[in-house]
Coordinates of C-alpha atoms and ligand atoms in Angstrom, one line a residue:
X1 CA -22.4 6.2 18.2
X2 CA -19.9 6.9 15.4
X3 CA -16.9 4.9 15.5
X4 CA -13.5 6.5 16.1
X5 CA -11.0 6.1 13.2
X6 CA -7.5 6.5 13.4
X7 CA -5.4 6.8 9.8
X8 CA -2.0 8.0 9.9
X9 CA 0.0 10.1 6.7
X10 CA -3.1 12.2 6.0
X11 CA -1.2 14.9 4.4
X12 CA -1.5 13.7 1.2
X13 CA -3.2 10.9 -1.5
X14 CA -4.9 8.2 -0.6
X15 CA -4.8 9.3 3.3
X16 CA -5.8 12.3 3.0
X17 CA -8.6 11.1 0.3
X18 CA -9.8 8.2 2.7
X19 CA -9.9 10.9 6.1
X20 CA -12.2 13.3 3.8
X21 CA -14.4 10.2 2.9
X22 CA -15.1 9.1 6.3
X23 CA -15.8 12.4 7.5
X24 CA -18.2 13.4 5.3
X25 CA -19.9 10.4 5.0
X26 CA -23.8 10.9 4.8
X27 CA -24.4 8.3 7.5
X28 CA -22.0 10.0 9.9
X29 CA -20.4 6.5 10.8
X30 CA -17.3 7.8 11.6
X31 CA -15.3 10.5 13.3
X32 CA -12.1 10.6 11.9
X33 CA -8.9 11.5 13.8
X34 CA -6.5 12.3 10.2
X35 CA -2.9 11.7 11.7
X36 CA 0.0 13.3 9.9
X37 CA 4.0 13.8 10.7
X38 CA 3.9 17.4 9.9
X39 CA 1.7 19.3 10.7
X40 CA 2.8 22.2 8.6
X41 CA 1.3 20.3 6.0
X42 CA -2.3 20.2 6.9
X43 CA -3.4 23.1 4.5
X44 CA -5.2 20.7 1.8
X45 CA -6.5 18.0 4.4
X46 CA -8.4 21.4 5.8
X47 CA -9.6 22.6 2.3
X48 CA -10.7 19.5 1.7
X49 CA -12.2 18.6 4.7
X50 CA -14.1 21.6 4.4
X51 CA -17.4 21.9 6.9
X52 CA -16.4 18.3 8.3
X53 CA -13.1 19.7 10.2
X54 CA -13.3 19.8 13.8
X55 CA -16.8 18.2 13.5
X56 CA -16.2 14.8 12.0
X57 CA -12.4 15.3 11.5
X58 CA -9.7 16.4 13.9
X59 CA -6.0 16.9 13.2
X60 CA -3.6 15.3 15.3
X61 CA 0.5 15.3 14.9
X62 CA 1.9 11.8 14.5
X63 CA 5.2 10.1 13.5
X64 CA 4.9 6.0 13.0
X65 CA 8.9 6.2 13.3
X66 CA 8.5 7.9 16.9
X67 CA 7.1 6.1 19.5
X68 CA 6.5 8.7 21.9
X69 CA 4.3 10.8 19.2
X70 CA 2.2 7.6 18.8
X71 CA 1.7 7.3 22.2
X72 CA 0.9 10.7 22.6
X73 CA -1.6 11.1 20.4
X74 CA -3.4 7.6 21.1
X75 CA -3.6 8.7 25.1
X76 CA -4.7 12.1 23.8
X77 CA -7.8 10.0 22.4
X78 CA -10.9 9.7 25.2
X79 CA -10.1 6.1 26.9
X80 CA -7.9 5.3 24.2
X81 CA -10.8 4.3 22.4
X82 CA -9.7 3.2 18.8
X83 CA -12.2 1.5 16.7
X84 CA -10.7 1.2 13.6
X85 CA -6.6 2.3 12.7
X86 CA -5.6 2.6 9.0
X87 CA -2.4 2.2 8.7
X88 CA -1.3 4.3 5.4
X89 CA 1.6 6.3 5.9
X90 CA 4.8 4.7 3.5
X91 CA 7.6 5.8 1.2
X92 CA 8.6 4.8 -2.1
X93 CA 12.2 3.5 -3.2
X94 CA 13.1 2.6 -6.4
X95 CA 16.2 1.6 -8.2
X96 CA 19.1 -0.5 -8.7
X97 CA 20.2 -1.7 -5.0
X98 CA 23.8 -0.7 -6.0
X99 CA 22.6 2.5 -5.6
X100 CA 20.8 2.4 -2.3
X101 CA 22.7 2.7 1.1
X102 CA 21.8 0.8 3.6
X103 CA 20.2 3.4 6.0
X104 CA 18.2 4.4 3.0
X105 CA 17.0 0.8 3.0
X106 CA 16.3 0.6 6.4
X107 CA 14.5 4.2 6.5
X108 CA 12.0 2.3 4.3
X109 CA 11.5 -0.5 6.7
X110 CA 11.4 1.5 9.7
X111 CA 8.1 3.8 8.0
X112 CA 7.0 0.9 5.7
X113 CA 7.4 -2.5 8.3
X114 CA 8.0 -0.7 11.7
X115 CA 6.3 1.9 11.4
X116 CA 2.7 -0.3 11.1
X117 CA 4.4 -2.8 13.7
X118 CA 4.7 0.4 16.5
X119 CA 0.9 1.4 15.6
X120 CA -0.9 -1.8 16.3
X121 CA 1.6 -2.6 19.4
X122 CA -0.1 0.5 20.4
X123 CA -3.7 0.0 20.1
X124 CA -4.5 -3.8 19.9
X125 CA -4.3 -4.3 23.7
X126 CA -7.2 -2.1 24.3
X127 CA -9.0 -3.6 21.5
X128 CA -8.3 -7.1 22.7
X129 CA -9.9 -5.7 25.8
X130 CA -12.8 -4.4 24.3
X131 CA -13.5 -7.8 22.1
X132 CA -13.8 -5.6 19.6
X133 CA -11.7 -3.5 16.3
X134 CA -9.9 -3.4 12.8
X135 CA -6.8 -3.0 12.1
X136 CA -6.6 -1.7 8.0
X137 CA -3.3 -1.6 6.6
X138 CA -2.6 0.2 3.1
X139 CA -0.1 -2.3 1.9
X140 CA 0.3 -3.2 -2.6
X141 CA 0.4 -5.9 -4.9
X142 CA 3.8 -5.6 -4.2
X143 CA 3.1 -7.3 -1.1
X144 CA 2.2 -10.2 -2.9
X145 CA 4.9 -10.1 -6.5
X146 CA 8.6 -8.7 -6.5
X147 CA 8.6 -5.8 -9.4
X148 CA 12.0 -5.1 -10.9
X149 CA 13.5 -2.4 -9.5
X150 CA 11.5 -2.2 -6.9
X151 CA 13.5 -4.5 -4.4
X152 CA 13.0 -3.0 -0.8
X153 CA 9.9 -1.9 -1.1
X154 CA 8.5 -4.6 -2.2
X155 CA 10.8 -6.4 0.9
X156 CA 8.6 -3.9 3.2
X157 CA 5.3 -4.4 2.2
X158 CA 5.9 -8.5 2.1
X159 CA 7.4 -8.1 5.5
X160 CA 3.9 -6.3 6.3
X161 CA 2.0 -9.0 5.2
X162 CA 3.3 -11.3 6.6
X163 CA 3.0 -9.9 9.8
X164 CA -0.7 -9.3 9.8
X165 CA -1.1 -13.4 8.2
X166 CA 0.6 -14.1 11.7
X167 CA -1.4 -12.0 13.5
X168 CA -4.9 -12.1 12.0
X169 CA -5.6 -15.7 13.6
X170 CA -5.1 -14.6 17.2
X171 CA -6.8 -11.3 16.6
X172 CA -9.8 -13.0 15.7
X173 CA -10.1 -14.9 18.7
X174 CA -10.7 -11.5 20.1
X175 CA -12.9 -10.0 17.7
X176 CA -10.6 -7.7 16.6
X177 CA -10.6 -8.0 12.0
X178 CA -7.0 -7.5 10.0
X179 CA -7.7 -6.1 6.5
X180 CA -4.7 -5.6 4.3
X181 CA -5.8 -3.1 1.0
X182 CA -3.7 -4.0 -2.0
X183 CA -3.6 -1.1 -4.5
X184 CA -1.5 -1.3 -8.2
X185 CA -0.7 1.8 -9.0
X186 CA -2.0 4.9 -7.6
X187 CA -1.6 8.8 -9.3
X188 CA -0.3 10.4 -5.9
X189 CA 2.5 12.4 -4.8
X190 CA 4.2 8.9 -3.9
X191 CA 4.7 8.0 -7.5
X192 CA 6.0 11.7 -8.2
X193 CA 8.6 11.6 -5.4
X194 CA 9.4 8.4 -6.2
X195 CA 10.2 9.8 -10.0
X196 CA 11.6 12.6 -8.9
X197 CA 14.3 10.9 -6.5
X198 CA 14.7 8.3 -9.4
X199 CA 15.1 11.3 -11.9
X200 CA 17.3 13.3 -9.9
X201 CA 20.2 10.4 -8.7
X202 CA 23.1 9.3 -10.0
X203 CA 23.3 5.7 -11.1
X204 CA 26.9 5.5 -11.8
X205 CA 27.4 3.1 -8.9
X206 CA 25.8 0.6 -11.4
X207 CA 27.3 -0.8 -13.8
X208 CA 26.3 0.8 -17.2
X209 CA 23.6 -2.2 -18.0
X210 CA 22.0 -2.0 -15.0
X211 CA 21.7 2.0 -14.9
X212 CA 20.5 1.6 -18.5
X213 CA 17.7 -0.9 -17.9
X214 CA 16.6 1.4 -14.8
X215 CA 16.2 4.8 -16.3
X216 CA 15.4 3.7 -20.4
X217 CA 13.6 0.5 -19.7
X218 CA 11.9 0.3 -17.0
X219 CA 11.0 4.3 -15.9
X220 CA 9.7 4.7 -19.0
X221 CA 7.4 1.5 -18.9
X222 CA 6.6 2.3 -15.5
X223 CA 5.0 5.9 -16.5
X224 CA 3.1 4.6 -19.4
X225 CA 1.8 2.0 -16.8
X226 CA 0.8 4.4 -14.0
X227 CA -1.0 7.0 -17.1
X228 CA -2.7 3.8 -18.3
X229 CA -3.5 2.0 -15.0
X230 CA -3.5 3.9 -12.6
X231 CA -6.3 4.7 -10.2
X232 CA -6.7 7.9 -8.2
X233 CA -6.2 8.5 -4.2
X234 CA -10.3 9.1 -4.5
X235 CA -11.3 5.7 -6.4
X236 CA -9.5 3.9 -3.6
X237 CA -11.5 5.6 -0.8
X238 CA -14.8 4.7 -2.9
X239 CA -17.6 3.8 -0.6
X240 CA -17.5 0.6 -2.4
X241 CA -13.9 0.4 -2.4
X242 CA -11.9 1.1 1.0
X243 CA -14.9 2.5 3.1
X244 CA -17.2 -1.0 1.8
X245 CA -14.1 -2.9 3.3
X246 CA -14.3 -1.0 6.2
X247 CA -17.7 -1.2 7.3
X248 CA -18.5 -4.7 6.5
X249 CA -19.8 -7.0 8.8
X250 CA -16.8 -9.9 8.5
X251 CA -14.7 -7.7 6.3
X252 CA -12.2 -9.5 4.0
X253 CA -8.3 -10.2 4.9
X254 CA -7.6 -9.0 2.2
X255 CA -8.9 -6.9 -1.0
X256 CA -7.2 -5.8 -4.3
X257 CA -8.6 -2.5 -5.7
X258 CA -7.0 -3.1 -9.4
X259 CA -8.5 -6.0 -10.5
X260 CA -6.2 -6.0 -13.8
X261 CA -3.4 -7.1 -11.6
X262 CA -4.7 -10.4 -9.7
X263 CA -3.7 -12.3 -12.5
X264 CA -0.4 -11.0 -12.2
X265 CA -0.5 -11.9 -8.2
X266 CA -1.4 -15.5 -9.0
X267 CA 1.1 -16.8 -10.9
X268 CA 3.6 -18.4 -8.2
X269 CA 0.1 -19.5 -7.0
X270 CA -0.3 -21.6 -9.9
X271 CA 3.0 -23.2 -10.0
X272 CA 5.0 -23.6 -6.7
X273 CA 8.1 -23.7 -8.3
X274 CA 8.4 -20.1 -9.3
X275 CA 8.8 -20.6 -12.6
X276 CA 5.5 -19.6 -13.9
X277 CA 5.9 -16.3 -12.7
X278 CA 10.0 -15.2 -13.0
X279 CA 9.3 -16.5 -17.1
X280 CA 6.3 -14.8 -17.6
X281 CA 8.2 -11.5 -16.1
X282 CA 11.2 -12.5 -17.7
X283 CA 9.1 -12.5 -21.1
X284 CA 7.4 -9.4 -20.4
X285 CA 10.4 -6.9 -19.3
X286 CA 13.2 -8.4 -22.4
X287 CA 11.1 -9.7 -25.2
X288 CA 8.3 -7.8 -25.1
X289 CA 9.7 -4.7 -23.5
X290 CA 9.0 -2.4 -26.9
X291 CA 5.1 -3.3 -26.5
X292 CA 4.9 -1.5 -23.2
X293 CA 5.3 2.1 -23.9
X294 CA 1.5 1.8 -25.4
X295 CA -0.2 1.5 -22.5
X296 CA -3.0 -0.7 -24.4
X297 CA -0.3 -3.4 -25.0
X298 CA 0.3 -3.3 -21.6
X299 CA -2.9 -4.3 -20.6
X300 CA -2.8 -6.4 -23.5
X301 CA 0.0 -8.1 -22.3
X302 CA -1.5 -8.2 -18.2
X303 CA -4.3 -10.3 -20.0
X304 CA -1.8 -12.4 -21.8
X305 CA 0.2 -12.9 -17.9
X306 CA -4.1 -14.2 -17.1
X307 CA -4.5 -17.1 -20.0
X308 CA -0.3 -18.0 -18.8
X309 CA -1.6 -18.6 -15.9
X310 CA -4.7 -20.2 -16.3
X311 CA -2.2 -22.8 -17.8
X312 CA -0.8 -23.0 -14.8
X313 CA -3.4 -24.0 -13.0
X314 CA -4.8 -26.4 -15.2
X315 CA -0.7 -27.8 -15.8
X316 CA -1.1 -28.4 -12.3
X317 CA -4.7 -30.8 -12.3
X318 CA -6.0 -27.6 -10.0
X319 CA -10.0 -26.8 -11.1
Ligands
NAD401 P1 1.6 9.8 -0.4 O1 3.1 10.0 -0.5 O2 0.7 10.8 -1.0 O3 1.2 9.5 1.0 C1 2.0 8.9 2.0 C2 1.9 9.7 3.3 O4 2.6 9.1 4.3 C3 2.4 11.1 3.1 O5 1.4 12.0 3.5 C4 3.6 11.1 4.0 O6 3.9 12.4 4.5 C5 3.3 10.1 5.0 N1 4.4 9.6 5.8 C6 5.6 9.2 5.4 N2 6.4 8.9 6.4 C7 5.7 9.1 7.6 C8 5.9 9.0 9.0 N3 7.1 8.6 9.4 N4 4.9 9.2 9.8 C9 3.7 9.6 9.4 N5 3.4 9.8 8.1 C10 4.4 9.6 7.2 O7 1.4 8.4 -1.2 P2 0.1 7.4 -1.2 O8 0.2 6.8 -2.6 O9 -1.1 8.1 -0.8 O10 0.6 6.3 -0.2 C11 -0.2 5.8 0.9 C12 0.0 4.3 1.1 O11 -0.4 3.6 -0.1 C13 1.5 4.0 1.3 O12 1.6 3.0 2.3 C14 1.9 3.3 0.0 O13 2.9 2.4 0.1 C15 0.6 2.7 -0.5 N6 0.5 2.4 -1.9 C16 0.7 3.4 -2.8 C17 0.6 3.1 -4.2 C18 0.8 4.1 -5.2 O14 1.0 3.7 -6.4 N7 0.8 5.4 -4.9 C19 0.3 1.8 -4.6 C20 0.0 0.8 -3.6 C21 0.2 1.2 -2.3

């Protein structure tokens, strides 16, 4: 029998991408339940879904900031039966913290942390029951390195991992996998909102430098990165990607889709100290800023970050 997916912020990118995937996969593994906030929005998860909707794909309404709409929708679901939840709904939030309030901060956590916190509450009791499920959870590289500018949401996704490296051990005693996905950067409407906010606020409650390195330095260097980098919503939910994660027999805790950037995550690694990784990030945002608005430099530089910390790693007798 197929197996029952649920994955939640199919509206858009790399949820909406990964729902279509599934659905219309040629082996009809999967029937996908595509979750999204607003429903108002389903237009291009339908267009793209194509022949698979209300086949292999159904709409459903959910919130992961209300708890009433999760449970709604899972008790909607025939016995509750949830074989594998995606977690992928988020928001973005960049900037200097001087100009974040706090409840803007903590609407980040609650989608971000608390949002994947209320999901699995929700369906790992029946899968501990049923000895069997996997819990995949869309979190970033920036739940394994800090990025300038980039403070809270990098705070959300760590908090995320760290969650699911607590939980994995027990869940495994029931049969039930934990798979955290760990995309760079991704050409989606999350990058363009997250410009758009950034474009459109006012950084005066900075102090000049600050505002300054935020909008010249690093939004600028953070474009030429996504154009250069970037992968789209539809490389992630690759067979061999997201969907090979998914259906393998022990799948992996967890898996990077941009393999430019696990030198990047393996610098504090290499040296426990820190100070591997906050010089070579020191180095490559004020002495070699310049060199990033060519987006071969900056991979240039990324494989520069790789022999640093190769160094490392030898510096520290490790083979
Ligand atoms: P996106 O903005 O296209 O998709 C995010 C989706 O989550 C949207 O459809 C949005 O409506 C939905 N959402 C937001 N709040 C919600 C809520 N309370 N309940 C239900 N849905 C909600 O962006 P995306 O890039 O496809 O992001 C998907 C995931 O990938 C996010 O968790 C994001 O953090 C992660 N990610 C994105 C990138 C990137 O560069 N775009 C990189 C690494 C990880």
């Amino acid at each position: 029998a197929p197996k029952t997916v649920l994955i939640t912020g199919c509206s858009s990118g790399i949820g909406l991408a990964l729902a279509v995937k599934m659905a219309r996969d040629k082996q009809k593994r999967f029937k996908v339940i595509a979750t999204m906030r607003n429903l108002a929005k389903r237009g291009s998860l339908e267009v793209a879904a194509g022949a698979a909707l209300h086949k292999t794909l159904e709409i459903r309404q959910l919130d992961v900031c209300d708890e009433r709409s999760i449970r709604s929708c899972i008790t909607g679901i025939p016995n509750r039966h949830v074989d594998i939840l995606i977690n992928n709904a988020g928001v973005g939030m960049i900037g200097p913290i001087e100009c974040q309030t706090i409840e803007e901060m903590k609407g980040v956590m609650e989608t971000n942390f608390f949002g994947v916190v209320r999901m699995i509450k929700e369906v790992l009791p029946d899968m501990k029951k049923r000895r069997s499920g996997h819990i995949v959870v869309i979190s970033s590289v920036m739940g394994l390195q800090g990025i300038m500018f980039n403070d809270i949401y990098t705070a959300s996704k760590f908090a995320v991992e760290g969650f699911c490296e607590s939980l994995v051990i027990q869940a495994l005693k029931f049969n039930v996998f934990v798979s955290l996905i760990e995309p760079g950067p991704v050409v989606t409407e999350f990058e363009m909102k997250v410009y758009e906010d950034a474009e459109n606020s006012d950084y005066s409650m900075a102090d000049p430098e600050t505002a300054d390195m935020f909008t010249n330095l690093y939004l600028k260097n953070s474009k030429a990165i996504f154009s250069s980098l970037g992968q789209t919503p539809n490389e992630i939910a690759e067979v061999k990607e997201l969907v090979g994660v998914i259906c393998a027999a022990k799948p992996p805790f967890r898996h990077q889709t941009n393999a430019v950037y696990t030198p990047m995550t393996a610098l504090k690694h290499a040296d426990p100290t820190g100070a591997l990784m906050t010089d070579t990030f020191y180095k490559m945002v004020f002495k070699y800023d310049t060199l990033m608005h060519v987006s071969l430099k900056a991979i240039k530089l990324i494989r520069w970050q790789a022999r640093k910390m190769k160094q490392g790693v030898k510096m520290l007798g490790f083979k």
